[in-house]
Short mmCIF file of C-alpha atoms in Angstrom, two decimals:
data_model
loop_
_atom_site.label_atom_id
_atom_site.label_comp_id
_atom_site.label_asym_id
_atom_site.label_seq_id
_atom_site.Cartn_x
_atom_site.Cartn_y
_atom_site.Cartn_z
CA UNK W 1000 -29.20 22.69 6.29
CA UNK W 1001 -28.18 22.67 9.91
CA UNK W 1002 -25.71 20.02 10.33
CA UNK W 1003 -24.32 18.47 13.58
CA UNK W 1004 -20.70 16.96 13.14
CA UNK W 1005 -19.78 14.72 16.32
CA UNK W 1006 -15.88 13.81 16.62
CA UNK W 1007 -13.95 12.26 19.25
CA UNK W 1008 -10.63 14.45 17.70
CA UNK W 1009 -10.25 17.92 16.50
CA UNK W 1010 -7.71 20.30 16.20
CA UNK W 1011 -5.14 21.16 17.86
CA UNK W 1012 -4.59 17.18 17.53
CA UNK W 1013 -3.01 16.72 14.11
CA UNK W 1014 -4.44 13.71 12.40
CA UNK W 1015 -6.43 12.70 9.29
CA UNK W 1016 -9.61 12.90 11.00
CA UNK W 1017 -9.32 16.20 12.53
CA UNK W 1018 -8.12 17.48 8.94
CA UNK W 1019 -11.37 16.09 7.07
CA UNK W 1020 -13.58 17.54 10.15
CA UNK W 1021 -12.17 20.64 9.74
CA UNK W 1022 -12.37 20.76 5.58
CA UNK W 1023 -15.73 19.18 6.00
CA UNK W 1024 -17.28 22.24 8.07
CA UNK W 1025 -15.53 24.77 5.73
CA UNK W 1026 -16.83 23.55 2.29
CA UNK W 1027 -20.34 23.32 3.68
CA UNK W 1028 -20.58 26.79 5.44
CA UNK W 1029 -18.71 28.12 2.16
CA UNK W 1030 -22.05 26.65 0.28
CA UNK W 1031 -23.99 28.27 3.20
CA UNK W 1032 -25.18 25.67 5.63
CA UNK W 1033 -24.72 25.82 9.13
CA UNK W 1034 -22.00 23.40 10.73
CA UNK W 1035 -22.25 22.93 14.29
CA UNK W 1036 -19.08 20.67 15.64
CA UNK W 1037 -19.45 19.02 19.02
CA UNK W 1038 -15.98 17.74 19.99
CA UNK W 1039 -13.95 17.19 23.52
CA UNK W 1040 -12.24 20.28 25.26
CA UNK W 1041 -8.80 19.95 24.66
CA UNK W 1042 -7.42 21.48 27.79
CA UNK W 1043 -8.36 24.44 30.08
CA UNK W 1044 -5.71 26.55 28.34
CA UNK W 1045 -6.48 26.34 24.88
CA UNK W 1046 -9.06 28.56 23.67
CA UNK W 1047 -10.82 28.31 20.13
CA UNK W 1048 -11.48 30.73 17.95
CA UNK W 1049 -13.88 29.17 15.48
CA UNK W 1050 -17.75 29.73 15.91
CA UNK W 1051 -20.06 27.15 16.41
CA UNK W 1052 -18.01 24.95 18.25
CA UNK W 1053 -19.48 22.85 21.41
CA UNK W 1054 -16.71 21.90 23.87
CA UNK W 1055 -17.45 18.72 26.17
CA UNK W 1056 -15.25 17.84 29.47
CA UNK W 1057 -12.69 15.20 28.32
CA UNK W 1058 -10.01 13.34 30.15
CA UNK W 1059 -6.82 12.48 28.43
CA UNK W 1060 -6.56 8.86 27.14
CA UNK W 1061 -3.85 7.03 29.27
CA UNK W 1062 -2.19 5.37 26.72
CA UNK W 1063 -2.02 7.86 24.09
CA UNK W 1064 -1.18 11.81 24.98
CA UNK W 1065 -2.82 13.41 22.34
CA UNK W 1066 -6.39 11.53 22.49
CA UNK W 1067 -9.08 12.76 24.63
CA UNK W 1068 -11.92 10.79 26.13
CA UNK W 1069 -15.01 13.30 26.20
CA UNK W 1070 -17.40 13.09 29.07
CA UNK W 1071 -20.69 14.58 27.14
CA UNK W 1072 -21.92 15.85 30.28
CA UNK W 1073 -22.38 19.74 29.51
CA UNK W 1074 -25.24 22.59 29.64
CA UNK W 1075 -24.36 22.62 26.08
CA UNK W 1076 -26.55 19.46 25.87
CA UNK W 1077 -29.87 21.51 26.42
CA UNK W 1078 -28.82 24.17 23.49
CA UNK W 1079 -28.95 21.30 20.73
CA UNK W 1080 -32.64 21.29 20.59
CA UNK W 1081 -32.29 24.89 19.70
CA UNK W 1082 -30.04 24.57 16.62
CA UNK W 1083 -32.68 22.99 14.72
CA UNK W 1084 -30.36 20.12 13.42
CA UNK W 1085 -31.58 18.36 10.36
CA UNK W 1086 -28.75 15.65 10.13
CA UNK W 1087 -26.10 14.26 12.77
CA UNK W 1088 -22.92 13.16 11.07
CA UNK W 1089 -20.66 11.26 13.59
CA UNK W 1090 -16.98 10.83 12.74
CA UNK W 1091 -16.29 7.67 15.11
CA UNK W 1092 -18.00 5.36 17.37
CA UNK W 1093 -16.84 6.31 20.46
CA UNK W 1094 -17.63 8.78 23.45
CA UNK W 1095 -19.02 11.60 20.97
CA UNK W 1096 -20.29 8.83 18.60
CA UNK W 1097 -22.42 7.53 21.20
CA UNK W 1098 -23.69 10.82 22.21
CA UNK W 1099 -24.50 11.51 18.56
CA UNK W 1100 -26.54 8.02 18.60
CA UNK W 1101 -28.27 9.48 21.76
CA UNK W 1102 -29.12 12.93 20.17
CA UNK W 1103 -30.21 11.43 17.14
CA UNK W 1104 -32.47 9.19 18.96
CA UNK W 1105 -33.87 11.88 21.60
CA UNK W 1106 -34.41 14.50 18.47
CA UNK W 1107 -35.32 11.83 15.76
CA UNK W 1108 -32.95 13.13 13.41
CA UNK W 1109 -30.83 10.86 10.70
CA UNK W 1110 -27.63 9.68 11.73
CA UNK W 1111 -24.82 9.38 9.69
CA UNK W 1112 -21.06 8.11 10.21
CA UNK W 1113 -18.04 7.90 8.23
CA UNK W 1114 -15.52 4.99 9.12
CA UNK W 1115 -12.24 6.76 9.18
CA UNK W 1116 -9.83 4.59 10.91
CA UNK W 1117 -8.80 0.82 10.98
CA UNK W 1118 -9.71 0.76 14.64
CA UNK W 1119 -8.24 -3.33 14.71
CA UNK W 1120 -4.84 -2.23 14.09
CA UNK W 1121 -5.21 0.24 17.00
CA UNK W 1122 -5.70 -2.49 19.80
CA UNK W 1123 -2.09 -2.30 20.80
CA UNK W 1124 -2.48 0.94 22.32
CA UNK W 1125 -4.49 -0.63 25.14
CA UNK W 1126 -3.36 -2.82 27.91
CA UNK W 1127 -3.94 -6.52 27.43
CA UNK W 1128 -6.20 -6.96 30.24
CA UNK W 1129 -8.61 -4.61 28.42
CA UNK W 1130 -7.65 -5.12 24.80
CA UNK W 1131 -10.52 -6.22 22.78
CA UNK W 1132 -10.01 -9.19 20.47
CA UNK W 1133 -10.00 -9.10 16.78
CA UNK W 1134 -13.49 -10.23 16.05
CA UNK W 1135 -14.78 -8.23 19.25
CA UNK W 1136 -13.52 -5.00 17.76
CA UNK W 1137 -14.92 -6.31 14.27
CA UNK W 1138 -18.38 -6.87 15.68
CA UNK W 1139 -18.12 -3.29 17.55
CA UNK W 1140 -17.47 -1.43 14.01
CA UNK W 1141 -20.35 -4.00 12.63
CA UNK W 1142 -22.77 -2.93 15.27
CA UNK W 1143 -21.97 0.88 15.03
CA UNK W 1144 -22.68 0.85 11.50
CA UNK W 1145 -25.88 -0.94 11.71
CA UNK W 1146 -26.99 1.65 14.26
CA UNK W 1147 -26.36 4.54 11.68
CA UNK W 1148 -28.77 5.43 8.70
CA UNK W 1149 -25.98 5.61 6.44
CA UNK W 1150 -22.31 4.57 6.63
CA UNK W 1151 -19.45 6.82 4.66
CA UNK W 1152 -16.64 4.62 3.64
CA UNK W 1153 -13.92 6.59 1.81
CA UNK W 1154 -12.66 3.91 -0.39
CA UNK W 1155 -14.21 0.76 -2.06
CA UNK W 1156 -11.57 -1.58 -0.16
CA UNK W 1157 -12.80 -0.12 3.35
CA UNK W 1158 -16.39 -0.70 1.94
CA UNK W 1159 -15.60 -4.42 1.24
CA UNK W 1160 -13.96 -5.08 4.43
CA UNK W 1161 -17.10 -3.49 6.37
CA UNK W 1162 -19.29 -5.59 3.98
CA UNK W 1163 -17.36 -8.79 5.25
CA UNK W 1164 -18.21 -7.87 8.63
CA UNK W 1165 -21.73 -8.17 8.10
CA UNK W 1166 -22.87 -4.84 7.39
CA UNK W 1167 -25.15 -4.64 4.41
CA UNK W 1168 -23.57 -3.58 1.10
CA UNK W 1169 -26.53 -1.06 0.14
CA UNK W 1170 -26.09 0.48 3.94
CA UNK W 1171 -22.56 1.69 2.79
CA UNK W 1172 -21.56 4.62 0.13
CA UNK W 1173 -18.01 5.54 -0.67
CA UNK W 1174 -16.94 8.78 -0.93
CA UNK W 1175 -13.37 9.59 -0.23
CA UNK W 1176 -12.37 12.51 2.04
CA UNK W 1177 -11.39 15.32 -0.22
CA UNK W 1178 -8.81 17.91 -0.01
CA UNK W 1179 -8.68 21.86 -0.41
CA UNK W 1180 -6.58 21.92 -3.06
CA UNK W 1181 -6.23 25.93 -3.39
CA UNK W 1182 -4.22 25.72 -0.11
CA UNK W 1183 -1.38 24.06 -1.97
CA UNK W 1184 -1.14 27.14 -4.02
CA UNK W 1185 -0.03 29.67 -1.64
CA UNK W 1186 3.29 30.73 -1.33
CA UNK W 1187 6.04 28.75 0.89
CA UNK W 1188 6.82 30.45 4.43
CA UNK W 1189 8.68 27.85 6.23
CA UNK W 1190 11.76 27.46 4.61
CA UNK W 1191 12.65 23.37 5.70
CA UNK W 1192 16.16 23.73 4.19
CA UNK W 1193 17.24 26.85 5.95
CA UNK W 1194 15.71 25.78 9.26
CA UNK W 1195 17.49 22.59 9.32
CA UNK W 1196 20.46 23.54 7.15
CA UNK W 1197 19.58 21.02 4.45
CA UNK W 1198 21.96 21.97 1.44
CA UNK W 1199 20.78 22.77 -2.24
CA UNK W 1200 21.78 19.77 -3.65
CA UNK W 1201 20.13 17.35 -1.11
CA UNK W 1202 16.90 15.62 -1.77
CA UNK W 1203 14.27 15.77 0.84
CA UNK W 1204 12.34 12.63 1.50
CA UNK W 1205 9.62 13.06 3.55
CA UNK W 1206 7.05 11.47 5.53
CA UNK W 1207 4.03 13.27 7.67
CA UNK W 1208 1.87 11.65 10.29
CA UNK W 1209 1.54 10.18 13.76
CA UNK W 1210 4.98 8.29 14.99
CA UNK W 1211 3.16 5.32 16.10
CA UNK W 1212 3.96 1.57 15.15
CA UNK W 1213 1.16 1.19 12.71
CA UNK W 1214 2.77 3.63 10.41
CA UNK W 1215 6.01 1.33 9.91
CA UNK W 1216 8.70 4.30 10.28
CA UNK W 1217 10.91 1.85 11.79
CA UNK W 1218 10.68 0.26 8.50
CA UNK W 1219 11.26 3.69 6.36
CA UNK W 1220 14.35 4.37 8.32
CA UNK W 1221 15.73 1.02 7.34
CA UNK W 1222 14.61 1.67 3.53
CA UNK W 1223 16.60 5.08 3.83
CA UNK W 1224 19.73 3.16 5.15
CA UNK W 1225 19.60 1.22 2.14
CA UNK W 1226 19.24 4.42 -0.08
CA UNK W 1227 22.05 5.98 1.59
CA UNK W 1228 24.29 3.37 0.27
CA UNK W 1229 23.52 4.48 -3.32
CA UNK W 1230 22.71 8.09 -2.80
CA UNK W 1231 24.48 10.30 -0.20
CA UNK W 1232 22.81 13.62 -1.25
CA UNK W 1233 19.68 12.81 0.61
CA UNK W 1234 17.66 14.12 3.88
CA UNK W 1235 14.86 12.33 5.46
CA UNK W 1236 12.36 14.63 7.32
CA UNK W 1237 10.07 13.25 9.63
CA UNK W 1238 6.81 15.46 10.62
CA UNK W 1239 4.87 14.42 13.39
CA UNK W 1240 4.84 13.42 16.61
CA UNK W 1241 3.71 10.04 18.84
CA UNK W 1242 4.67 7.74 20.98
CA UNK W 1243 7.33 5.75 18.81
CA UNK W 1244 9.65 9.09 18.84
CA UNK W 1245 12.19 8.10 21.21
CA UNK W 1246 12.39 4.56 19.67
CA UNK W 1247 12.79 5.80 16.34
CA UNK W 1248 15.30 8.34 17.19
CA UNK W 1249 17.18 5.32 18.86
CA UNK W 1250 17.20 3.66 15.52
CA UNK W 1251 18.44 6.28 13.60
CA UNK W 1252 21.63 6.48 16.03
CA UNK W 1253 21.90 2.71 15.74
CA UNK W 1254 22.14 3.09 12.15
CA UNK W 1255 24.35 6.20 11.85
CA UNK W 1256 21.85 8.30 10.39
CA UNK W 1257 21.46 11.01 12.65
CA UNK W 1258 23.05 13.40 10.34
CA UNK W 1259 20.46 12.42 7.25
CA UNK W 1260 17.18 11.93 9.51
CA UNK W 1261 15.17 15.40 10.98
CA UNK W 1262 12.61 14.90 13.09
CA UNK W 1263 10.32 18.20 13.12
CA UNK W 1264 8.10 16.91 15.82
CA UNK W 1265 4.31 17.92 15.36
CA UNK W 1266 3.69 20.88 13.27
CA UNK W 1267 1.05 23.13 12.53
CA UNK W 1268 -1.08 22.74 9.46
CA UNK W 1269 0.53 25.53 7.31
CA UNK W 1270 3.56 24.28 7.97
CA UNK W 1271 3.06 20.98 7.14
CA UNK W 1272 1.62 22.00 3.75
CA UNK W 1273 4.72 23.76 3.07
CA UNK W 1274 6.64 20.48 3.69
CA UNK W 1275 5.02 18.91 1.21
CA UNK W 1276 5.65 21.71 -1.29
CA UNK W 1277 9.33 21.12 -0.43
CA UNK W 1278 10.16 17.79 -0.45
CA UNK W 1279 11.42 15.87 -3.56
CA UNK W 1280 9.70 12.64 -2.43
CA UNK W 1281 7.32 11.16 0.11
CA UNK W 1282 7.38 7.79 1.56
CA UNK W 1283 4.75 6.03 3.63
CA UNK W 1284 4.61 2.27 4.29
CA UNK W 1285 1.30 2.18 6.65
CA UNK W 1286 -0.74 -0.76 6.73
CA UNK W 1287 -3.72 0.80 8.38
CA UNK W 1288 -5.14 3.61 6.22
CA UNK W 1289 -8.59 3.99 5.32
CA UNK W 1290 -7.99 6.39 2.65
CA UNK W 1291 -4.41 7.87 3.18
CA UNK W 1292 -4.72 11.82 3.43
CA UNK W 1293 -0.97 12.49 3.28
CA UNK W 1294 -0.59 10.76 0.39
CA UNK W 1295 -3.17 12.76 -1.31
CA UNK W 1296 -2.08 15.87 0.02
CA UNK W 1297 1.50 14.98 -0.85
CA UNK W 1298 0.15 14.34 -4.48
CA UNK W 1299 -1.75 17.54 -4.71
CA UNK W 1300 1.27 19.49 -3.91
CA UNK W 1301 3.32 17.92 -6.84
CA UNK W 1302 5.42 15.47 -4.83
CA UNK W 1303 5.51 12.09 -6.57
CA UNK W 1304 5.03 9.20 -3.77
CA UNK W 1305 6.45 5.86 -2.89
CA UNK W 1306 4.12 4.10 -0.46
CA UNK W 1307 2.82 0.65 0.40
CA UNK W 1308 -0.32 -0.47 -1.36
CA UNK W 1309 -2.55 -1.74 1.38
CA UNK W 1310 -6.24 -0.57 2.19
CA UNK W 1311 -6.90 2.80 1.35
CA UNK W 1312 -3.57 3.61 -0.46
CA UNK W 1313 -4.24 0.85 -2.50
CA UNK W 1314 -7.08 2.40 -4.06
CA UNK W 1315 -5.71 5.37 -4.47
CA UNK W 1316 -2.50 4.24 -5.80
CA UNK W 1317 -3.80 1.27 -8.14
CA UNK W 1318 -4.96 3.84 -11.10
CA UNK W 1319 -2.68 4.21 -14.10
CA UNK W 1320 -1.95 7.93 -13.77
CA UNK W 1321 -2.19 8.37 -9.92
CA UNK W 1322 1.11 9.94 -9.68
CA UNK W 1323 2.64 7.29 -7.21
CA UNK W 1324 4.50 4.25 -7.26
CA UNK W 1325 2.97 1.20 -4.81
CA UNK W 1326 5.17 -1.21 -3.33
CA UNK W 1327 3.10 -4.86 -2.56
CA UNK W 1328 4.77 -5.70 0.20
CA UNK W 1329 6.97 -4.21 2.92
CA UNK W 1330 10.47 -5.46 1.42
CA UNK W 1331 13.21 -3.02 1.92
CA UNK W 1332 14.93 -3.51 -1.50
CA UNK W 1333 11.49 -2.76 -3.32
CA UNK W 1334 11.13 0.24 -1.58
CA UNK W 1335 14.69 1.51 -1.88
CA UNK W 1336 14.97 0.38 -5.57
CA UNK W 1337 11.80 2.65 -6.40
CA UNK W 1338 13.05 5.70 -4.42
CA UNK W 1339 16.41 6.01 -6.26
CA UNK W 1340 14.88 5.51 -9.60
CA UNK W 1341 12.26 7.99 -8.98
CA UNK W 1342 14.97 10.58 -7.67
CA UNK W 1343 17.18 9.64 -10.65
CA UNK W 1344 14.60 9.75 -13.57
CA UNK W 1345 13.80 13.02 -14.29
CA UNK W 1346 11.37 12.05 -17.11
CA UNK W 1347 9.74 9.67 -14.46
CA UNK W 1348 9.61 12.39 -12.00
CA UNK W 1349 8.01 14.93 -14.29
CA UNK W 1350 5.20 12.55 -15.15
CA UNK W 1351 4.54 11.33 -11.87
CA UNK W 1352 4.45 14.68 -10.64
CA UNK W 1353 2.19 16.37 -13.33
CA UNK W 1354 -0.25 13.22 -13.19
CA UNK W 1355 -0.21 13.52 -9.00
CA UNK W 1356 -1.84 16.98 -9.44
CA UNK W 1357 -4.28 16.12 -12.13
CA UNK W 1358 -5.25 12.98 -10.38
CA UNK W 1359 -6.02 14.65 -7.05
CA UNK W 1360 -7.74 17.55 -8.93
CA UNK W 1361 -10.04 15.69 -11.02
CA UNK W 1362 -10.99 13.15 -8.09
CA UNK W 1363 -10.34 13.95 -4.89
CA UNK W 1364 -11.25 17.96 -4.19
CA UNK W 1365 -13.28 18.75 -1.13
CA UNK W 1366 -15.78 20.55 -3.43
CA UNK W 1367 -16.37 16.75 -5.24
CA UNK W 1368 -16.68 15.29 -1.86
CA UNK W 1369 -18.44 17.52 0.29
CA UNK W 1370 -21.23 17.80 -2.58
CA UNK W 1371 -21.49 13.70 -2.44
CA UNK W 1372 -21.96 13.85 1.38
CA UNK W 1373 -24.56 16.73 1.19
CA UNK W 1374 -26.71 14.20 -1.62
CA UNK W 1375 -26.43 11.72 1.22
CA UNK W 1376 -28.01 14.14 3.71
CA UNK W 1377 -30.61 15.13 1.14
CA UNK W 1378 -31.35 11.59 0.08
CA UNK W 1379 -32.09 10.79 3.96
CA UNK W 1380 -34.26 13.96 4.62
CA UNK W 1381 -36.19 13.10 1.67
CA UNK W 1382 -36.84 9.62 2.45
CA UNK W 1383 -37.61 10.89 6.35
CA UNK W 1384 -40.39 13.19 4.63
CA UNK W 1385 -41.96 10.41 2.50
CA UNK W 1386 -42.51 8.33 5.37
CA UNK W 1387 -44.54 11.36 7.44
CA UNK W 1388 -46.56 11.61 4.51
#
């Protein structure tokens, strides 16, 4: 098949959607398909080396420096028809998603979309004067989904949410975003302990993600403060960058944790994978995740998880042998208690680690996910053929 993937985010932007798109492309190409990406140009200085990527002029989003707003005005538009695309797969409802819908109608190609993000929780990035209401955001999501020939939801929880917005149940198929398990078997190259002078007897507690308010990292710092009262040999390593970094660094100083909390900033994909493998525990308190890829990646590395069980993360950790501990609500004492329990109980730790690896391997490999996505494509193409007979 010739597959066109349209996305408003892609590397070097570091987030779950960028990772998902890259993994889709790599796995589909392994299976012999031709995959073409249509993404915003990141900057004049950034040169892509991957093949089959079409970039469109873009401007920086004023309220989030890493985000780009694509302007689908390019001579590359005239090349799309020559690609003989069989299917279009968009990753969001914004500029590239709108462009994908336009090309779908123009070329009479089936259009699939994945609902990666809980946009309702990201309205705070917009100033009040242009911020949509919750109802308006939900209506926008519903309208986008109804324009698609099929909607892919990463979890049942998110599917139920879309249905509650008015999207027909049969219009949505649940396919978790898989991860490349093989990459977790490679030797570690980025030695975190050496770079940040972490002692061998100190336990590394890890967070990976964008430093935005929806991730509740300020809450996690307070939890670490609680843990530190009972366990001195810890280091909290925060991998990522974002609008809240200055605020979070101030909180660390306020809690006198400047010797216990490390901000590494945003890191290349390879270093992030090394961080998972060296951590003793991964903690996460976001309430906006459609799935929680960072949780899955930590588990794939055999690193147990203590996380808030909301939305997509709930769908992961509510399984009996998932390899993580789910906290029902944002409660500092509950989080701290479970962190200490996992770090101190060697038998529990061993079981969680083994279960995590097996759980991801059996249920969330990129091979399984892409196979299911390709089946969605093929079903739509078969329906289209029958309609034209």
